[in-house]
Amino acid sequence: DGGITQSPKYLFRKEGQNVTLSCEQNLNHDAMYWYRQDPGQGLRLIYYSQIVNDFQKGDIAEGYSVSREKKESFPLTVTSAQKNPTAFYLCASSTPSGRPLNNEQFFGPGTRLTVL
Amino acid sequence: QQQVKQSPQSLIVQKGGISIINCAYENTAFDYFPWYQQFPGKGPALLIAIRPDVSEKKEGRFTISFNKSAKQFSLHIMDSQPGDSATYFCAASIRNRDDKIIFGKGTRLHILP
């Protein structure tokens, strides 16, 4: 079964604690993305990675960190520096647009993080 | 210039009616315009997409209309069904660059039974 998995589905943390969200894909995709979704705000890009060992900041990277040590994995750490971390976090992956013709992004089921 | 503006924010349509969601963009370099559908508690999934060399694309009850000169595109859902109730995101990207997709803020669609 090919796809993207995110764990856990729900996560609760105390204010001031770092927390790491997992994202794994077995689609053999090169590119991976992290988005944050808040009501009425759409999907905002946090970080993205087009190849292993390389990643770039998105529009709202402050207070977050990522790593891309393996093609299949792209974990996101929400640090204590993130001022409003409670949100729905979505991971996605895609092949580069050179192959195939479009760059469809495939999304995981999301992790809802609540900071108490 | 990187924004994609989507309207309306929410929409209620009777079963069997036509649902219409509109989007506008500024960056003429965008060359790929997908629509994503998201059900509550799930990740979005690609619904239908269009490139600017065509003015319309239809897949079943879903149609994208594209107006390049006006820099606008819209999603039409014909014969809307309660199962279509979801949040819809329009988006735009520039292929063969960084493959980032710029998403609109979403439209929450509710189809009345």
Short mmCIF file of C-alpha atoms in Angstrom, two decimals:
data_model
loop_
_atom_site.label_atom_id
_atom_site.label_comp_id
_atom_site.label_asym_id
_atom_site.label_seq_id
_atom_site.Cartn_x
_atom_site.Cartn_y
_atom_site.Cartn_z
CA ASP A 1 0.00 0.00 0.00
CA GLY A 2 1.71 3.19 -1.18
CA GLY A 3 1.15 6.45 0.58
CA ILE A 4 2.15 8.99 3.19
CA THR A 5 1.81 8.31 6.88
CA GLN A 6 1.85 10.88 9.64
CA SER A 7 1.97 10.07 13.29
CA PRO A 8 0.50 10.58 15.70
CA LYS A 9 -2.96 11.75 14.57
CA TYR A 10 -3.43 13.81 17.74
CA LEU A 11 -0.67 15.25 19.88
CA PHE A 12 -0.84 17.22 23.10
CA ARG A 13 2.12 19.05 24.56
CA LYS A 14 2.77 21.51 27.32
CA GLU A 15 3.85 25.01 26.44
CA GLY A 16 7.64 25.34 26.18
CA GLN A 17 8.27 21.77 25.06
CA ASN A 18 9.70 20.83 21.69
CA VAL A 19 7.72 18.22 19.76
CA THR A 20 8.55 16.22 16.63
CA LEU A 21 5.95 15.22 14.06
CA SER A 22 6.65 12.20 11.90
CA CYS A 23 6.15 11.95 8.14
CA GLU A 24 7.01 8.87 6.10
CA GLN A 25 6.34 8.12 2.43
CA ASN A 26 6.84 4.97 0.35
CA LEU A 27 5.95 6.58 -2.98
CA ASN A 28 9.61 7.02 -3.94
CA HIS A 29 9.01 10.76 -4.22
CA ASP A 30 11.95 13.12 -4.17
CA ALA A 31 10.20 16.20 -2.81
CA MET A 32 8.49 16.55 0.57
CA TYR A 33 6.66 19.43 2.18
CA TRP A 34 5.24 20.54 5.53
CA TYR A 35 2.17 22.76 5.74
CA ARG A 36 0.32 24.31 8.59
CA GLN A 37 -3.45 24.66 8.36
CA ASP A 38 -5.46 27.07 10.50
CA PRO A 39 -9.19 27.82 10.07
CA GLY A 40 -9.70 30.36 7.28
CA GLN A 41 -5.96 30.52 6.50
CA GLY A 42 -5.59 27.83 3.90
CA LEU A 43 -2.35 25.86 3.70
CA ARG A 44 0.81 27.72 4.59
CA LEU A 45 4.20 26.23 3.67
CA ILE A 46 6.61 25.72 6.56
CA TYR A 47 9.55 23.87 4.96
CA TYR A 48 10.17 21.84 1.85
CA SER A 49 12.85 19.51 0.59
CA GLN A 50 13.51 18.57 -3.01
CA ILE A 51 16.30 16.06 -2.36
CA VAL A 52 17.89 14.22 0.55
CA ASN A 53 20.09 16.33 2.83
CA ASP A 54 18.68 19.58 1.45
CA PHE A 55 15.70 21.68 2.51
CA GLN A 56 14.44 25.24 2.21
CA LYS A 57 12.34 27.53 4.36
CA GLY A 58 8.79 28.17 3.33
CA ASP A 59 6.65 31.15 4.21
CA ILE A 60 6.33 30.52 7.95
CA ALA A 61 9.51 28.66 8.99
CA GLU A 62 10.18 30.58 12.21
CA GLY A 63 9.94 28.33 15.25
CA TYR A 64 10.18 25.12 13.21
CA SER A 65 13.04 22.85 12.13
CA VAL A 66 13.30 19.85 9.80
CA SER A 67 15.77 17.22 8.65
CA ARG A 68 15.92 15.08 5.52
CA GLU A 69 18.40 12.29 6.17
CA LYS A 70 16.43 9.69 4.22
CA LYS A 71 14.32 9.98 1.09
CA GLU A 72 11.36 8.40 2.86
CA SER A 73 11.32 10.58 5.96
CA PHE A 74 10.88 14.30 6.65
CA PRO A 75 10.26 14.94 10.37
CA LEU A 76 9.16 18.36 11.59
CA THR A 77 10.11 19.72 15.00
CA VAL A 78 7.93 22.39 16.52
CA THR A 79 10.17 24.26 18.92
CA SER A 80 9.33 26.33 21.96
CA ALA A 81 10.12 29.41 19.84
CA GLN A 82 6.94 28.90 17.83
CA LYS A 83 4.53 31.35 19.45
CA ASN A 84 1.26 29.77 18.40
CA PRO A 85 1.90 26.10 17.62
CA THR A 86 -1.63 24.74 18.00
CA ALA A 87 -2.71 23.78 14.46
CA PHE A 88 -3.31 20.98 11.98
CA TYR A 89 -0.03 19.95 10.33
CA LEU A 90 0.05 18.34 6.91
CA CYS A 91 2.92 16.58 5.19
CA ALA A 92 3.00 16.10 1.42
CA SER A 93 5.27 14.63 -1.22
CA SER A 94 5.66 14.86 -4.97
CA THR A 95 7.93 13.98 -7.82
CA PRO A 96 9.78 16.90 -9.39
CA SER A 97 7.77 18.45 -12.20
CA GLY A 98 10.14 17.11 -14.82
CA ARG A 99 8.68 13.64 -14.29
CA PRO A 100 5.88 12.93 -14.83
CA LEU A 101 4.08 15.85 -16.46
CA ASN A 102 2.50 17.45 -13.43
CA ASN A 103 3.70 18.03 -9.91
CA GLU A 104 0.74 16.70 -7.97
CA GLN A 105 1.30 16.76 -4.25
CA PHE A 106 0.08 13.78 -2.25
CA PHE A 107 -0.92 14.60 1.31
CA GLY A 108 -0.80 12.59 4.50
CA PRO A 109 -3.74 12.43 6.93
CA GLY A 110 -2.34 15.19 9.13
CA THR A 111 -1.42 15.62 12.80
CA ARG A 112 -3.47 17.86 15.05
CA LEU A 113 -1.17 19.44 17.59
CA THR A 114 -2.59 21.07 20.68
CA VAL A 115 -0.32 22.95 23.05
CA LEU A 116 -1.76 23.31 26.52
CA GLN B 1 2.18 38.67 -6.54
CA GLN B 2 2.52 35.14 -5.25
CA GLN B 3 -1.00 35.09 -3.83
CA VAL B 4 -3.99 33.16 -5.07
CA LYS B 5 -7.24 34.81 -3.99
CA GLN B 6 -10.21 32.49 -3.52
CA SER B 7 -13.89 33.25 -3.02
CA PRO B 8 -16.30 32.72 -1.46
CA GLN B 9 -15.03 31.62 1.93
CA SER B 10 -18.11 29.45 2.42
CA LEU B 11 -20.90 28.29 0.16
CA ILE B 12 -24.23 26.55 0.68
CA VAL B 13 -25.90 24.90 -2.32
CA GLN B 14 -29.01 22.81 -2.65
CA LYS B 15 -28.63 19.20 -3.77
CA GLY B 16 -28.66 19.07 -7.55
CA GLY B 17 -27.53 22.68 -7.93
CA ILE B 18 -24.31 24.09 -9.36
CA SER B 19 -21.50 25.04 -6.98
CA ILE B 20 -19.10 27.69 -8.26
CA ILE B 21 -15.83 28.68 -6.60
CA ASN B 22 -13.64 31.43 -8.04
CA CYS B 23 -9.93 32.14 -7.88
CA ALA B 24 -7.67 34.91 -9.15
CA TYR B 25 -3.92 35.24 -9.44
CA GLU B 26 -1.37 37.92 -10.33
CA ASN B 27 1.78 36.08 -11.33
CA THR B 28 1.61 35.35 -15.06
CA ALA B 29 4.44 32.84 -14.67
CA PHE B 30 2.05 30.36 -13.02
CA ASP B 31 1.50 27.48 -15.42
CA TYR B 32 -0.29 24.81 -13.43
CA PHE B 33 -3.60 25.30 -11.60
CA PRO B 34 -4.83 22.40 -9.46
CA TRP B 35 -7.88 22.14 -7.26
CA TYR B 36 -7.73 20.10 -4.07
CA GLN B 37 -10.61 18.65 -2.07
CA GLN B 38 -10.36 18.13 1.69
CA PHE B 39 -12.79 16.28 3.93
CA PRO B 40 -12.84 17.06 7.68
CA GLY B 41 -9.90 15.55 9.53
CA LYS B 42 -8.22 14.37 6.33
CA GLY B 43 -5.44 15.62 4.10
CA PRO B 44 -6.32 17.35 0.81
CA ALA B 45 -6.40 15.31 -2.39
CA LEU B 46 -6.03 16.46 -5.98
CA LEU B 47 -9.44 16.80 -7.63
CA ILE B 48 -8.71 18.26 -11.05
CA ALA B 49 -6.03 20.46 -12.62
CA ILE B 50 -5.56 22.62 -15.70
CA ARG B 51 -2.75 24.27 -17.63
CA PRO B 52 -3.17 27.75 -19.15
CA ASP B 53 -3.10 26.50 -22.74
CA VAL B 54 -6.72 25.33 -22.44
CA SER B 55 -9.81 27.27 -21.38
CA GLU B 56 -11.78 24.42 -19.87
CA LYS B 57 -11.27 20.97 -18.44
CA LYS B 58 -14.05 18.62 -17.44
CA GLU B 59 -13.90 15.46 -15.36
CA GLY B 60 -17.28 14.01 -14.57
CA ARG B 61 -19.32 16.59 -12.67
CA PHE B 62 -16.27 18.81 -12.06
CA THR B 63 -15.20 21.49 -14.55
CA ILE B 64 -12.42 24.05 -14.39
CA SER B 65 -12.93 27.21 -16.45
CA PHE B 66 -9.78 29.22 -17.12
CA ASN B 67 -9.57 32.83 -18.31
CA LYS B 68 -5.93 33.63 -19.00
CA SER B 69 -6.45 37.29 -19.91
CA ALA B 70 -8.39 37.96 -16.72
CA LYS B 71 -6.04 35.80 -14.66
CA GLN B 72 -8.99 33.96 -13.18
CA PHE B 73 -10.11 30.37 -12.93
CA SER B 74 -13.09 28.69 -11.39
CA LEU B 75 -14.39 25.31 -10.31
CA HIS B 76 -17.92 24.29 -11.23
CA ILE B 77 -19.56 21.31 -9.58
CA MET B 78 -22.62 20.23 -11.52
CA ASP B 79 -25.48 18.32 -9.90
CA SER B 80 -23.93 18.92 -6.47
CA GLN B 81 -24.37 16.07 -3.98
CA PRO B 82 -24.16 15.95 -0.18
CA GLY B 83 -20.99 13.87 -0.59
CA ASP B 84 -19.36 16.88 -2.24
CA SER B 85 -19.51 18.76 1.07
CA ALA B 86 -15.86 19.53 1.79
CA THR B 87 -13.31 22.31 1.72
CA TYR B 88 -11.95 23.14 -1.71
CA PHE B 89 -8.60 24.81 -2.36
CA CYS B 90 -7.51 26.35 -5.61
CA ALA B 91 -3.79 26.57 -6.18
CA ALA B 92 -1.12 27.64 -8.62
CA SER B 93 2.47 26.76 -9.28
CA ILE B 94 5.34 27.22 -11.68
CA ARG B 95 6.48 23.88 -12.98
CA ASN B 96 10.14 23.09 -13.47
CA ARG B 97 11.17 25.60 -10.85
CA ASP B 98 10.88 24.89 -7.16
CA ASP B 99 7.58 23.00 -7.46
CA LYS B 100 6.03 24.98 -4.64
CA ILE B 101 2.27 25.20 -4.81
CA ILE B 102 0.58 28.41 -3.68
CA PHE B 103 -2.81 27.65 -2.17
CA GLY B 104 -5.89 29.82 -1.86
CA LYS B 105 -7.46 30.10 1.57
CA GLY B 106 -10.16 27.57 0.81
CA THR B 107 -13.92 27.44 0.37
CA ARG B 108 -16.05 25.43 2.74
CA LEU B 109 -18.85 23.93 0.65
CA HIS B 110 -22.02 22.51 2.17
CA ILE B 111 -24.59 20.75 0.02
CA LEU B 112 -28.05 20.65 1.53
CA PRO B 113 -29.79 17.27 1.17
#
